[in-house]
Each structure stands twice: as structure tokens, then as C-alpha cells.
CSV table of C-alpha atoms and ligand atoms in Angstrom, one decimal:
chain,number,residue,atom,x,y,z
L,7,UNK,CA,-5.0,11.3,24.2
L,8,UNK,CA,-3.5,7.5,24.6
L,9,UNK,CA,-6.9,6.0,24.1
L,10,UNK,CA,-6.4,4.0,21.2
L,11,UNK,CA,-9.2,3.6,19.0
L,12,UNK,CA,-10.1,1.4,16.4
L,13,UNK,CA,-10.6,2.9,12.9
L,14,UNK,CA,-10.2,0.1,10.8
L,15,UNK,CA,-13.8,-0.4,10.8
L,16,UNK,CA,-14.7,3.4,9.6
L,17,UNK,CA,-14.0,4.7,6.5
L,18,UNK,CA,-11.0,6.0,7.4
L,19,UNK,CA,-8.4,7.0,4.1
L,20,UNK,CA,-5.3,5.8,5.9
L,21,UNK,CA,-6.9,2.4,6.7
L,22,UNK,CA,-9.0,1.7,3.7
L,23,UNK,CA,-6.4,2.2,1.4
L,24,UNK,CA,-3.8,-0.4,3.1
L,25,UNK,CA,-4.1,-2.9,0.7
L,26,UNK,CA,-3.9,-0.9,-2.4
L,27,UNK,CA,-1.3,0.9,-1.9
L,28,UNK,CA,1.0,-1.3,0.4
L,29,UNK,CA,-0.6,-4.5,-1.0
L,30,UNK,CA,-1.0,-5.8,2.7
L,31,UNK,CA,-3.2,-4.7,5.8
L,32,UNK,CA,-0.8,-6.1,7.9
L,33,UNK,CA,1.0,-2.7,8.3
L,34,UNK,CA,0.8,0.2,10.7
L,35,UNK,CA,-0.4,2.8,8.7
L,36,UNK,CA,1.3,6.1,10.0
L,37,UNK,CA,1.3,7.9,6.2
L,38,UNK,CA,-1.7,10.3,5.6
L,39,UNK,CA,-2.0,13.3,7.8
L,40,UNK,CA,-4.4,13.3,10.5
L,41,UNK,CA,-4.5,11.7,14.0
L,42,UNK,CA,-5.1,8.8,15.3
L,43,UNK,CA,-5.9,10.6,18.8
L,44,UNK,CA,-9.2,11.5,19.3
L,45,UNK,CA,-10.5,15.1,18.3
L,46,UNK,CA,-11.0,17.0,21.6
L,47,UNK,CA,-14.0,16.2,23.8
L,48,UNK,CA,-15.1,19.9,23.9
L,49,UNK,CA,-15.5,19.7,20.1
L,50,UNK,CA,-17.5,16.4,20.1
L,51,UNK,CA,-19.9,18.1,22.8
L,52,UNK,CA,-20.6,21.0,20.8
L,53,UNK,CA,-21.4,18.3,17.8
L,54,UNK,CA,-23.5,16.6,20.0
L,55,UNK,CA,-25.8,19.7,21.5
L,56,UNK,CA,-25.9,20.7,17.4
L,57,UNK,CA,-27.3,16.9,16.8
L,58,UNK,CA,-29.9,17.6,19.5
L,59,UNK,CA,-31.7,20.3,16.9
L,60,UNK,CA,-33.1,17.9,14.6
L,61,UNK,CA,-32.5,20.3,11.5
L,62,UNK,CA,-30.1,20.1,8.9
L,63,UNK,CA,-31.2,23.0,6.2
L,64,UNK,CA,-28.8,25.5,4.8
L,65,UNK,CA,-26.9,27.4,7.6
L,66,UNK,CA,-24.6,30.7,7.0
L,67,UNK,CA,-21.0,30.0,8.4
L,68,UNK,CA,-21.3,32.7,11.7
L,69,UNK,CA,-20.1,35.6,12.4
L,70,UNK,CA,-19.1,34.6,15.7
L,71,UNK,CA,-17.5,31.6,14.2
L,72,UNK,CA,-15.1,34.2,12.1
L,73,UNK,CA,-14.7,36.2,15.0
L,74,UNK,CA,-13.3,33.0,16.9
L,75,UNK,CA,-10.9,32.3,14.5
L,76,UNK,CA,-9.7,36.4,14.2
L,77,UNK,CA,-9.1,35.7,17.8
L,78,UNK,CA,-7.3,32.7,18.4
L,79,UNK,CA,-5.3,34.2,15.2
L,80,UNK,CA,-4.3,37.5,17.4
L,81,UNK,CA,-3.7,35.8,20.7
L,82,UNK,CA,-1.5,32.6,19.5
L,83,UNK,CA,0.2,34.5,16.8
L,84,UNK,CA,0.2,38.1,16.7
L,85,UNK,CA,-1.4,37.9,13.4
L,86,UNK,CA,-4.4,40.7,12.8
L,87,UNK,CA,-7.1,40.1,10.5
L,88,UNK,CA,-10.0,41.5,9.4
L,89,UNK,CA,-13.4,39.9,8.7
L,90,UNK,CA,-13.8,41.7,5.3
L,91,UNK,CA,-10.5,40.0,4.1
L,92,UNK,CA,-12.0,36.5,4.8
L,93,UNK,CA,-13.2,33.3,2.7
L,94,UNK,CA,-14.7,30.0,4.0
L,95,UNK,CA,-13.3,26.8,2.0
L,96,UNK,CA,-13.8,23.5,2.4
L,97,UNK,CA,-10.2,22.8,2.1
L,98,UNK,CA,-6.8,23.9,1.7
L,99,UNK,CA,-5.9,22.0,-1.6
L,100,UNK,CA,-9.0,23.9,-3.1
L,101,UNK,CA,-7.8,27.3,-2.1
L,102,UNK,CA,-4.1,26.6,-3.5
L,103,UNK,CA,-6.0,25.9,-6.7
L,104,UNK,CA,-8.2,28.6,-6.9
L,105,UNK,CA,-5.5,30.7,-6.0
L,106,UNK,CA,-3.9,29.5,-9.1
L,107,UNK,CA,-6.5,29.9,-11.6
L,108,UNK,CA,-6.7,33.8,-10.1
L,109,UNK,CA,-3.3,34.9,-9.8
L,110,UNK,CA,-1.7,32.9,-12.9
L,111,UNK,CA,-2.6,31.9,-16.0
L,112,UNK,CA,-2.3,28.7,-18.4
L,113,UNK,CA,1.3,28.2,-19.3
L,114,UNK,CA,2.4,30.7,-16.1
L,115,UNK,CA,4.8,29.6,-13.9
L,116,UNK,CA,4.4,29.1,-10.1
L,117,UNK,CA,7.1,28.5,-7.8
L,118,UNK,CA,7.2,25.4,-4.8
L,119,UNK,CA,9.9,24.8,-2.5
L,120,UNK,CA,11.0,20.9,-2.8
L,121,UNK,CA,10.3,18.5,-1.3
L,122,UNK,CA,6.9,19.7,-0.4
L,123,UNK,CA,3.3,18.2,0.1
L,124,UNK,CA,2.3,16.8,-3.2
L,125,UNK,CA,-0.7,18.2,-4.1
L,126,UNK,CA,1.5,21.8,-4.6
L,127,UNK,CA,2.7,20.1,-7.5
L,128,UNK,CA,-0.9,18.7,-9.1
L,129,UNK,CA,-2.4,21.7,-8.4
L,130,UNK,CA,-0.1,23.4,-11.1
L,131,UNK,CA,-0.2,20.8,-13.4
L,132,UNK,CA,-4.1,20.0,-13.0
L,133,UNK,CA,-4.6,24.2,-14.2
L,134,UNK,CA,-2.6,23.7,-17.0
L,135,UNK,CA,0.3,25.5,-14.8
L,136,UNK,CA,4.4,25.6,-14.9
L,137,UNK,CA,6.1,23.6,-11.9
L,138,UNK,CA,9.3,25.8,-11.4
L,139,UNK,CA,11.0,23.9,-8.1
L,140,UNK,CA,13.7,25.8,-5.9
L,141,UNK,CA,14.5,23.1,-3.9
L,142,UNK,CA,15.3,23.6,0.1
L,143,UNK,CA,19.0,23.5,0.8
L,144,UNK,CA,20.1,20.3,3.1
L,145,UNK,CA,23.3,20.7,4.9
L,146,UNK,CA,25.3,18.0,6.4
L,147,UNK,CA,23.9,18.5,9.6
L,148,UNK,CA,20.5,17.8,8.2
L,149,UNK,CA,19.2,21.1,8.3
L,150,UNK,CA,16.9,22.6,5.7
L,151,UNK,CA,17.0,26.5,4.4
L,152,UNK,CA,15.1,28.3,1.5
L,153,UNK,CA,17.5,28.9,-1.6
L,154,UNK,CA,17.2,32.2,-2.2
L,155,UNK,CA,19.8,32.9,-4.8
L,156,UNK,CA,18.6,29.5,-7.0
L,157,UNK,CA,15.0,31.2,-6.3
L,158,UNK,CA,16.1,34.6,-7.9
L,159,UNK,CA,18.0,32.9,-10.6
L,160,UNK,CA,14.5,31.1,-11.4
L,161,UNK,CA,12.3,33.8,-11.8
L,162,UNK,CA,11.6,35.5,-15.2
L,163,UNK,CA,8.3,37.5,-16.4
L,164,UNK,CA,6.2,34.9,-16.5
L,165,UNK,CA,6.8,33.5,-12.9
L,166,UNK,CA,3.5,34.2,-11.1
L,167,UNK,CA,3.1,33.1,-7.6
L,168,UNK,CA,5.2,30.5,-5.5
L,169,UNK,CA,3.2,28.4,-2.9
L,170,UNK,CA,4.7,28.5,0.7
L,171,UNK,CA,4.3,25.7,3.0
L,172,UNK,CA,4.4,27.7,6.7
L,173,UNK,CA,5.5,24.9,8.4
L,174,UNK,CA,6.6,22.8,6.3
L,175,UNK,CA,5.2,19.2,5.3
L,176,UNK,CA,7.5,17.5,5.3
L,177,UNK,CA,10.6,19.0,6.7
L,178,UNK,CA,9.2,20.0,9.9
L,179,UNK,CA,10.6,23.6,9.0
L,180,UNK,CA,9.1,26.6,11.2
L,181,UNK,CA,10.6,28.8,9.4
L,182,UNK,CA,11.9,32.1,10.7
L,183,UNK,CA,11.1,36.0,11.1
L,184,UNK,CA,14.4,37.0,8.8
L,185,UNK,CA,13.8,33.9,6.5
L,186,UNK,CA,10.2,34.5,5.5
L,187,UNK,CA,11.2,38.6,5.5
L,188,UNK,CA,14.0,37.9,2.7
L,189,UNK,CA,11.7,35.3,1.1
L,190,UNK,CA,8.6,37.9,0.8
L,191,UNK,CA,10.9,41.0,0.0
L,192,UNK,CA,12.5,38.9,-3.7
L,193,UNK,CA,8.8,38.2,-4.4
L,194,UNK,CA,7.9,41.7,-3.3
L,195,UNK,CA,9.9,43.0,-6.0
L,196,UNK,CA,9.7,40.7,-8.8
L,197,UNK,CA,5.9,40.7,-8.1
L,198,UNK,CA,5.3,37.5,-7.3
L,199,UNK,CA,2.4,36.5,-5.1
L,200,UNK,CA,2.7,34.0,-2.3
L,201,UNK,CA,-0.1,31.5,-1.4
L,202,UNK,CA,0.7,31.0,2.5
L,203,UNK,CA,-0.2,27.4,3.3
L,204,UNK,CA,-0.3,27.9,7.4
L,205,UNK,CA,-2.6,24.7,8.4
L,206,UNK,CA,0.4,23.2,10.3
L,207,UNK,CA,0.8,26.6,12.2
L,208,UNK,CA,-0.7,26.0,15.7
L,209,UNK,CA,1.5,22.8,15.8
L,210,UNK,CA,4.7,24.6,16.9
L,211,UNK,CA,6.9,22.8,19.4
L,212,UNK,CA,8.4,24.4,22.5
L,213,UNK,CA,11.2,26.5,21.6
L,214,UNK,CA,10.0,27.7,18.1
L,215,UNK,CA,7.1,30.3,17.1
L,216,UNK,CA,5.1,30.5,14.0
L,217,UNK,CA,5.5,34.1,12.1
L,218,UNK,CA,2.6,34.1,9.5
L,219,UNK,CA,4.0,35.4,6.5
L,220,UNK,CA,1.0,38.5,6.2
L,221,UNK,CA,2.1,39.8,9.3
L,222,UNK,CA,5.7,40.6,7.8
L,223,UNK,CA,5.1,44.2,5.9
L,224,UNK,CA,2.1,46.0,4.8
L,225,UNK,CA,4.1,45.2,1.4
L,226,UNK,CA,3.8,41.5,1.8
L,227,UNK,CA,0.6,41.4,3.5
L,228,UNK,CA,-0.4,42.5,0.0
L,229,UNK,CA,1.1,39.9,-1.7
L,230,UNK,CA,-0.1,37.4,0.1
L,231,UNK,CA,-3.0,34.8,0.4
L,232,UNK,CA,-3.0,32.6,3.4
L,233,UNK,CA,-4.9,29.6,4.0
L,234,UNK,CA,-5.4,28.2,7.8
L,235,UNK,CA,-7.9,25.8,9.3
L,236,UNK,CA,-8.4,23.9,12.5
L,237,UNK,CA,-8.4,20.7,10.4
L,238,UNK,CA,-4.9,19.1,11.4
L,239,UNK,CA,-4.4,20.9,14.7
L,240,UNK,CA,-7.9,19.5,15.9
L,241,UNK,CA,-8.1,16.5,14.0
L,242,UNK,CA,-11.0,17.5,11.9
L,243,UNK,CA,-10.1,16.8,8.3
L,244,UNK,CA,-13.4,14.9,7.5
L,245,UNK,CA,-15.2,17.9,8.6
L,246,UNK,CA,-14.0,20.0,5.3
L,247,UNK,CA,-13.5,23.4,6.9
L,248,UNK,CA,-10.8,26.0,6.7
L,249,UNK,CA,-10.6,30.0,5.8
L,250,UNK,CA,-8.5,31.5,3.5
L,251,UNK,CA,-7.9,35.3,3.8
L,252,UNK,CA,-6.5,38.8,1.0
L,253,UNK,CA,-6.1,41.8,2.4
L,254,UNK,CA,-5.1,43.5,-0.5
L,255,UNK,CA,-8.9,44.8,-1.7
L,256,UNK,CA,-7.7,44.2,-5.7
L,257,UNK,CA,-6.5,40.8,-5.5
L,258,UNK,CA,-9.4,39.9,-3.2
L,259,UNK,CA,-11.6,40.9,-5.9
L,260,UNK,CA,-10.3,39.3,-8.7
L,261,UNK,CA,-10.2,36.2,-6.3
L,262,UNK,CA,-14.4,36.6,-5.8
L,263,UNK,CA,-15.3,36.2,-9.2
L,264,UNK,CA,-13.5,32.8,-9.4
L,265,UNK,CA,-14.6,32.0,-5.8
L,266,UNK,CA,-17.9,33.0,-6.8
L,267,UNK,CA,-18.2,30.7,-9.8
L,268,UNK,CA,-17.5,27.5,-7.7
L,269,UNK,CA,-20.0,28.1,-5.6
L,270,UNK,CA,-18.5,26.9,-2.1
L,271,UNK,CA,-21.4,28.6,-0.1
L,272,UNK,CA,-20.6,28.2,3.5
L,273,UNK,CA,-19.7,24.6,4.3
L,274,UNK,CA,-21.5,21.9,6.7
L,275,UNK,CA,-23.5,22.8,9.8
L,276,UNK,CA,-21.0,20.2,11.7
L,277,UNK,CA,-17.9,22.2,10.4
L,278,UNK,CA,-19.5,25.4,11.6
L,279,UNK,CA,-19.7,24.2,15.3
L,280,UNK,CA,-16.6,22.1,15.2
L,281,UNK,CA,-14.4,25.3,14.2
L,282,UNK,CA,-15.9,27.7,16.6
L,283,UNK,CA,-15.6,25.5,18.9
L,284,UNK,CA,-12.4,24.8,18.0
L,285,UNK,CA,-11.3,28.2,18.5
L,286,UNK,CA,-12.6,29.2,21.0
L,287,UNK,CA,-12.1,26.6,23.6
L,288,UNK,CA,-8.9,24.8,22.2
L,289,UNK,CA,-5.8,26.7,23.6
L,290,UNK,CA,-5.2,24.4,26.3
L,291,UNK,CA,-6.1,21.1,24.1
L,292,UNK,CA,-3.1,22.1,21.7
L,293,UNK,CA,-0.5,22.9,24.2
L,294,UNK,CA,-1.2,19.6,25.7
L,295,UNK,CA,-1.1,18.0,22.6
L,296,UNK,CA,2.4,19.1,21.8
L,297,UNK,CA,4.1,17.5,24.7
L,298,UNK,CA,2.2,14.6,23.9
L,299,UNK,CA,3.6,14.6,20.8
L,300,UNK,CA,6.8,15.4,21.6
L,301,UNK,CA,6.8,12.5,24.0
L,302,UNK,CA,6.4,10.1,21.0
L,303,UNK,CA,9.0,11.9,19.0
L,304,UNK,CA,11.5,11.1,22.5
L,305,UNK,CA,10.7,7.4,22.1
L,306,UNK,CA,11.3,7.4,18.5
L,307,UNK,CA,14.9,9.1,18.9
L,308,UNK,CA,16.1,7.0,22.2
L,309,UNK,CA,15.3,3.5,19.5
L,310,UNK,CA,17.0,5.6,17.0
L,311,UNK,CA,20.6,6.4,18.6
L,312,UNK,CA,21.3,3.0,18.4
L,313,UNK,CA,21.1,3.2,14.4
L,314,UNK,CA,22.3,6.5,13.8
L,315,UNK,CA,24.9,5.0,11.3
L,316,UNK,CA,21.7,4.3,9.1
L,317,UNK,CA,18.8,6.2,10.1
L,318,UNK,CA,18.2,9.7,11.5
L,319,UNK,CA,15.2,12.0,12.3
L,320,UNK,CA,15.7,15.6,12.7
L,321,UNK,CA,13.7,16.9,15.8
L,322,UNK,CA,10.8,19.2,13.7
L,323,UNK,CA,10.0,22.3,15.0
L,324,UNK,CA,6.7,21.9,13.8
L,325,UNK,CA,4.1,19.6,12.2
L,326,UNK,CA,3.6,15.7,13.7
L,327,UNK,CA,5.2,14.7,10.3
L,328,UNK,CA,9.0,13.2,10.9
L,329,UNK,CA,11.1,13.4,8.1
L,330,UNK,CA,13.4,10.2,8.2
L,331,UNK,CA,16.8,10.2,6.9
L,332,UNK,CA,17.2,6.8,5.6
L,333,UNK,CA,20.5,8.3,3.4
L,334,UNK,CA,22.4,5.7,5.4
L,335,UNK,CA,20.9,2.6,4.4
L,336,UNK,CA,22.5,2.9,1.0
L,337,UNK,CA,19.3,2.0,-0.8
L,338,UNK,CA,17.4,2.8,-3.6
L,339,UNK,CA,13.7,3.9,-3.0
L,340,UNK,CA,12.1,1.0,-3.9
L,341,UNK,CA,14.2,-1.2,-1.6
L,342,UNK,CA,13.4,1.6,1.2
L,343,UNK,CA,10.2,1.0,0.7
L,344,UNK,CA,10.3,-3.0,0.7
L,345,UNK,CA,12.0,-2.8,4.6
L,346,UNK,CA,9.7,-0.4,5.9
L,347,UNK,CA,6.6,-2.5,4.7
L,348,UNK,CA,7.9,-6.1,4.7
L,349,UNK,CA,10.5,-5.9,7.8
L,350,UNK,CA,9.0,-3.0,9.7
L,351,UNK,CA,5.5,-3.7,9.0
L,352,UNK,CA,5.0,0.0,8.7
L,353,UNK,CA,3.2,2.4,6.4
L,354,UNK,CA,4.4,5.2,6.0
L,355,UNK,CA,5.0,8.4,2.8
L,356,UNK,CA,7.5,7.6,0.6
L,357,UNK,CA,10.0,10.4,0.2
L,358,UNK,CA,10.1,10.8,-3.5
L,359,UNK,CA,6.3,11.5,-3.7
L,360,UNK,CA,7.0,15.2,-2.4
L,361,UNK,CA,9.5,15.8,-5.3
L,362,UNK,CA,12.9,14.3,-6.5
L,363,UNK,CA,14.4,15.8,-3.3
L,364,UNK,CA,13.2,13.2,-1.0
L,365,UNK,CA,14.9,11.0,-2.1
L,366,UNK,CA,16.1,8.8,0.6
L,367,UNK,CA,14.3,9.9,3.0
L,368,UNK,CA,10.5,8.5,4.7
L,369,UNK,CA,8.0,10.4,6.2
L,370,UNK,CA,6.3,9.1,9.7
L,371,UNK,CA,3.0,10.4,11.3
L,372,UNK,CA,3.8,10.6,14.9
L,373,UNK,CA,0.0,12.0,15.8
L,374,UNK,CA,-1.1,8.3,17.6
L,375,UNK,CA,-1.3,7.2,20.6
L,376,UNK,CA,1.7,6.3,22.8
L,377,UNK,CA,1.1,2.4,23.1
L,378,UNK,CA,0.8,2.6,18.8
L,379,UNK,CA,4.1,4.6,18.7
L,380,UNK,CA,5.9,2.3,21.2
L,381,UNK,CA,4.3,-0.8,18.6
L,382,UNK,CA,6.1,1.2,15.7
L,383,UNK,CA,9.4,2.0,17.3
L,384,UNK,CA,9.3,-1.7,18.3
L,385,UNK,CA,8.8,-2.8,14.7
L,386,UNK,CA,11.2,-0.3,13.4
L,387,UNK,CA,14.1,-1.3,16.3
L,388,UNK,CA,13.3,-4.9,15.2
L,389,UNK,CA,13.6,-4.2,11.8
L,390,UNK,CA,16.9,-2.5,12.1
L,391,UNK,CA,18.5,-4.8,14.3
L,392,UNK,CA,18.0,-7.5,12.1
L,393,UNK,CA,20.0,-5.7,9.1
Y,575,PLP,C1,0.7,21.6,3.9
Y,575,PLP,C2,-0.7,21.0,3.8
Y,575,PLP,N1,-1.7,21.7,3.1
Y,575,PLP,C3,-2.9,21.3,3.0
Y,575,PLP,C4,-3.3,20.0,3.5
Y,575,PLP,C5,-4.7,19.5,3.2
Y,575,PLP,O1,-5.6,20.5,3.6
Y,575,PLP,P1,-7.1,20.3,3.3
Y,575,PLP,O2,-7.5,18.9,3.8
Y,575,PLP,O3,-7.8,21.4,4.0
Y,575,PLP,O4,-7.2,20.4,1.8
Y,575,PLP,C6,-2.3,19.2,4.1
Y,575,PLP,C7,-2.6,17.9,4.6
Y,575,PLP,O5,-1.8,17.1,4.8
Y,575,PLP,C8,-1.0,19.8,4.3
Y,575,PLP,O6,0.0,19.1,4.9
């Protein structure tokens, strides 16, 4: 995992688009979310053997490939599912939206948590949708909740569905049994469906476990749409491949006919192999990753005691996202952003695009390498110390 490897010269999104958006290259680009440490070696053999069959044609996702995932579902999380309540998507964002154009309709309103991963918010908009935010609560210890009353005081008749991030980008939220139960039971009865956004799930740090939200009560199961891929917890993004599950046989229906009409049809032949293999082989791969990670996210804090007057992180529970509290500084955003990409030299998500609410705050990819984590909390320690 510390081999460092260049991707400058690929077309990778977090490197090509240096310039335009921090109008430099000189930066360490630790913003968009995927790794910078290579995807497993088991995965890239299985890509390689499917390389050695010199045919490309159209290939049916497996059965076995389904049945890897229904696995790895039941033995890291408890979580049953069945093959019949299963969809193949290229990607998560895709599934929020057609989940959207089933379950609401124009001028409906859908529900997101804030601050949350953007593209909640364009999803609605893009379909014509209502934004209705109930934003996390943020105590003075720094720690996030859902709030539940504001949420009940927000709903009315035309209040559809509410998009959960399970964990949450970017508060590094895992959220809880109770939490998600009380959560599911207000949209049980005001009949709100929830789109379950687990792709961060198998990224769960020691100490914390993952409770998908369709494993709550046959009632919420059957409110519930859940999307989960092996595309950040195997570093396969590029590979466009993730499932989406209904259990409820009505809402799965109606979610066909719009499925149907996009015409997905089963993905890439590399995505096929890269997800079985995935799950199948990738247990060990994951835990290992999350002490690596949680070695970076130790160096990060040690640098970060010394400016705790200015800038904290909270330890996530989940994700490789960091949420930064840069509260202390005293600055507006703008300025924020000038000192992390003119002193620090670093890239990184700017608080405010996942919603007013992050305001103040910075989010850092931690998923690199250790030598390009020590550069960063070099350049950030510099940075600071020079205030
Ligand atoms: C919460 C969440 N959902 C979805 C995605 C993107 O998933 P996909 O690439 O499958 O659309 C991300 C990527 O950062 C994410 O953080």
C-alpha cells in the first residue's frame, strides 16, 4: 500500500483537473474520492487472466458475481439479500437519480441531510426535484447527530424520499443501530422512502460497525433502496460498477420500468471480474487497509495538537474523508481556501460545496500513501506555523 505511484501522467480526474480548478498544479491534490494506493493485486490478476481471452463482446454480469457480493454482504454485515431484489448500475449517482425519477415526481420534495456529498443536491435539482435540507446537528464537541425533530417539522404531503448517506461523506458519521431505527421508523410513517447510499460501508474503523439501514425492520426494508459497490473500498471507481437492491416487490417494479428505459444492460466485462473478485477474495485486503489508513489519520492528528486553537479533525468512524474544522482560523471561505492552496500547497474539497453547513470546514482524502501524507502534514504543519 506505500508504493507511491505516479498518476499525473494518466487521465486521472483529481490530477487533470489541478489547474482548473486550483489554478496551479503545484498542489497536492487530496480532494476527489478515490485512492491513491494501488487497487489490490488479486484484482489486477483476475484483470489480467480476463485480458488473456482476446474477446470483448457483450458479457451478462454473473450469477456468481451476485452471489459474491450476497456473501461478502452476509458475512461483513449481517445484511441478507436476495438475488431477485438486485440491480447492476454503473454508478451510485445514477441510481440516486433514478431512484428519484421513480419514487418522486417533478415539483416533489426529497429530503438530504447537510452537509452531504454534492451530487445529492444536483440529483434533485437536475429532475426538476425540491431540495428540503435537515441539516446534521454539530455540538461543541464536534460531534454530528441527525435532527430528527427539524426532520419531522420538515415533512408535509408532498415530501417523497430523503437520501441517506450510510457513512457519511463528509462527516465520517457511521451512524448507529438506534439512530438509523428512529430515522427509518418517522419515514416509516409519514411514508417516506429512503435511498441508502452504503458505498463507504466496508470502510469502518475499529471500534465502529456498519448497520445497513434494510436490515433494520421488515417495515424499513420496504422502504428502502440501497445502493453499495466495491468502487471506493477497492479503489475501482473508473471501473463503473456497483448494485443497487428493493426488496419490496411493488417499488421494485415500478423501479424496472425506469431502469428498463435507460438501458444500463450489465456493465463492462472488466467490472464483472474486478467485483467478483473483489468480493470474494478482499476480506483481508480491507482490514489491512484500515490500519493503514488509520496510520495516516495518527500522523495527521500528532501535526495537528500543536494547532488545535485553529484547526481540528474529528477521528471518522468511517470513510478516508477527514472533515477539517478550520472554525478557528476566523476566516471566510474564500480566504480558507487561499491558505490551503497558496501556503499549504494542498488540494483539497471545499466545505461549502456539500451545502451551506460546511462552512468553515475542509475536507482531506487521507487514502495515499504514507510518504504523500507525511508531504501533506509537512505542508500543512508548515503552513500553520507560519500564521
Ligand atoms: C456518498 C457517495 N455516493 C456516491 C459516490 C459516487 O459513486 P459512483 O461513482 O458509483 O457514482 C461517492 C463518491 O465519492 C460518494 O461519496
Amino acid at each position: 500500500m506505500s508504493q507511491v505511484i505516479e498518476r499525473s501522467s494518466s487521465s486521472a480526474e483529481k490530477y487533470q483537473l489541478r489547474e482548473r480548478l486550483f489554478k496551479t498544479e503545484d498542489i497536492l491534490p487530496m480532494w476527489v474520492a478515490d485512492m491513491d494506493i494501488v487497487t489490490p493485486p488479486f484484482i489486477a490478476q483476475a484483470l489480467r487472466e480476463r485480458l488473456e481471452h482476446p474477446i470483448f463482446g457483450y458479457e451478462e454480469m454473473s450469477e456468481s458475481a451476485y452471489e459474491a457480493q450476497i456473501a461478502w454482504l452476509q458475512r461483513r454485515h449481517s445484511f441478507h439479500i436476495e438475488r431477485e431484489w438486485m440491480f447492476y448500475s454503473p454508478s451510485v449517482v445514477a441510481s440516486i437519480n433514478l431512484a428519484i425519477q421513480t419514487f418522486t415526481s417533478v415539483g416533489d420534495k426529497v429530503i438530504v441531510q447537510t452537509p452531504v456529498y454534492f451530487p445529492f443536491m444536483s440529483s434533485i435539482t437536475n429532475n426538476q426535484r425540491h431540495i428540503v435540507r435537515n441539516p446534521l446537528k454539530l455540538d461543541e464537541k464536534g460531534d454530528y447527530t441527525f435532527d430528527l425533530q427539524d426532520l419531522k417539522s420538515k415533512i408535509d404531503k408532498d415530501t417523497k424520499l430523503l437520501l441517506l448517506c450510510s457513512p457519511h461523506n463528509p462527516v465520517g458519521r457511521v451512524w448507529s443501530r438506534e439512530e438509523l431505527l428512529a430515522l427509518g421508523e418517522i419515514c416509516v410513517e409519514n411514508n417516506i422512502k429512503v435511498f441508502a447510499d452504503e458505498i463507504h460501508s466496508d470502510l469502518i474503523f475499529d471500534g465502529y460497525k456498519h448497520t445497513p439501514f434494510g436490515s433494520l425492520s421488515k417495515a424499513i426494508r420496504d422502504i428502502s433502496i440501497t445502493a453499495i459497490g466495491p468502487g471506493k473500498t477497492f479503489n475501482l471507481a473508473g471501473l463503473s460498477i456497483s448494485t443497487l437492491m428493493i426488496a419490496d416487490e411493488k417499488m421494485r417494479q415500478d423501479f424496472e420500468k425506469v431502469y428498463k428505459a435507460v438501458h444500463f444492460a450489465e456493465g463492462t466485462v472488466f467490472g464483472h471480474v474486478a467485483f467478483e473478485s473483489a468480493y470474494r477474495e478482499g476480506d483481508v485486503w480491507v482490514d489491512e487497509l484500515m490500519e493503514y489508513l488509520t496510520c495516516n489519520i495518527t500522523l495527521l492528528e500528532d501535526t495537528l495538537q500543536e494547532h488545535a486553537n485553529i484547526l481540528t479533525c474529528k477521528h471518522p468512524q468511517g470513510t478516508y474523508l477527514l472533515w477539517l474544522d478550520c472554525r478557528g482560523f476566523g476566516l471566510s471561505d474564500k480566504a480558507l481556501r487561499e491558505l490551503f492552496i497558496q501556503k499549504a500547497k494542498l488540494g483539497l474539497s471545499w466545505g461549502t460545496s456539500f451545502g451551506k453547513e460546511g462552512s468553515g470546514f475542509v475536507r482531506l482524502n487521507c487514502a495515499v500513501p504514507h510518504a504523500v501524507m507525511q508531504e501533506a502534514v509537512q505542508r500543512l504543519h508548515q503552513a500553520l506555523s507560519c500564521l
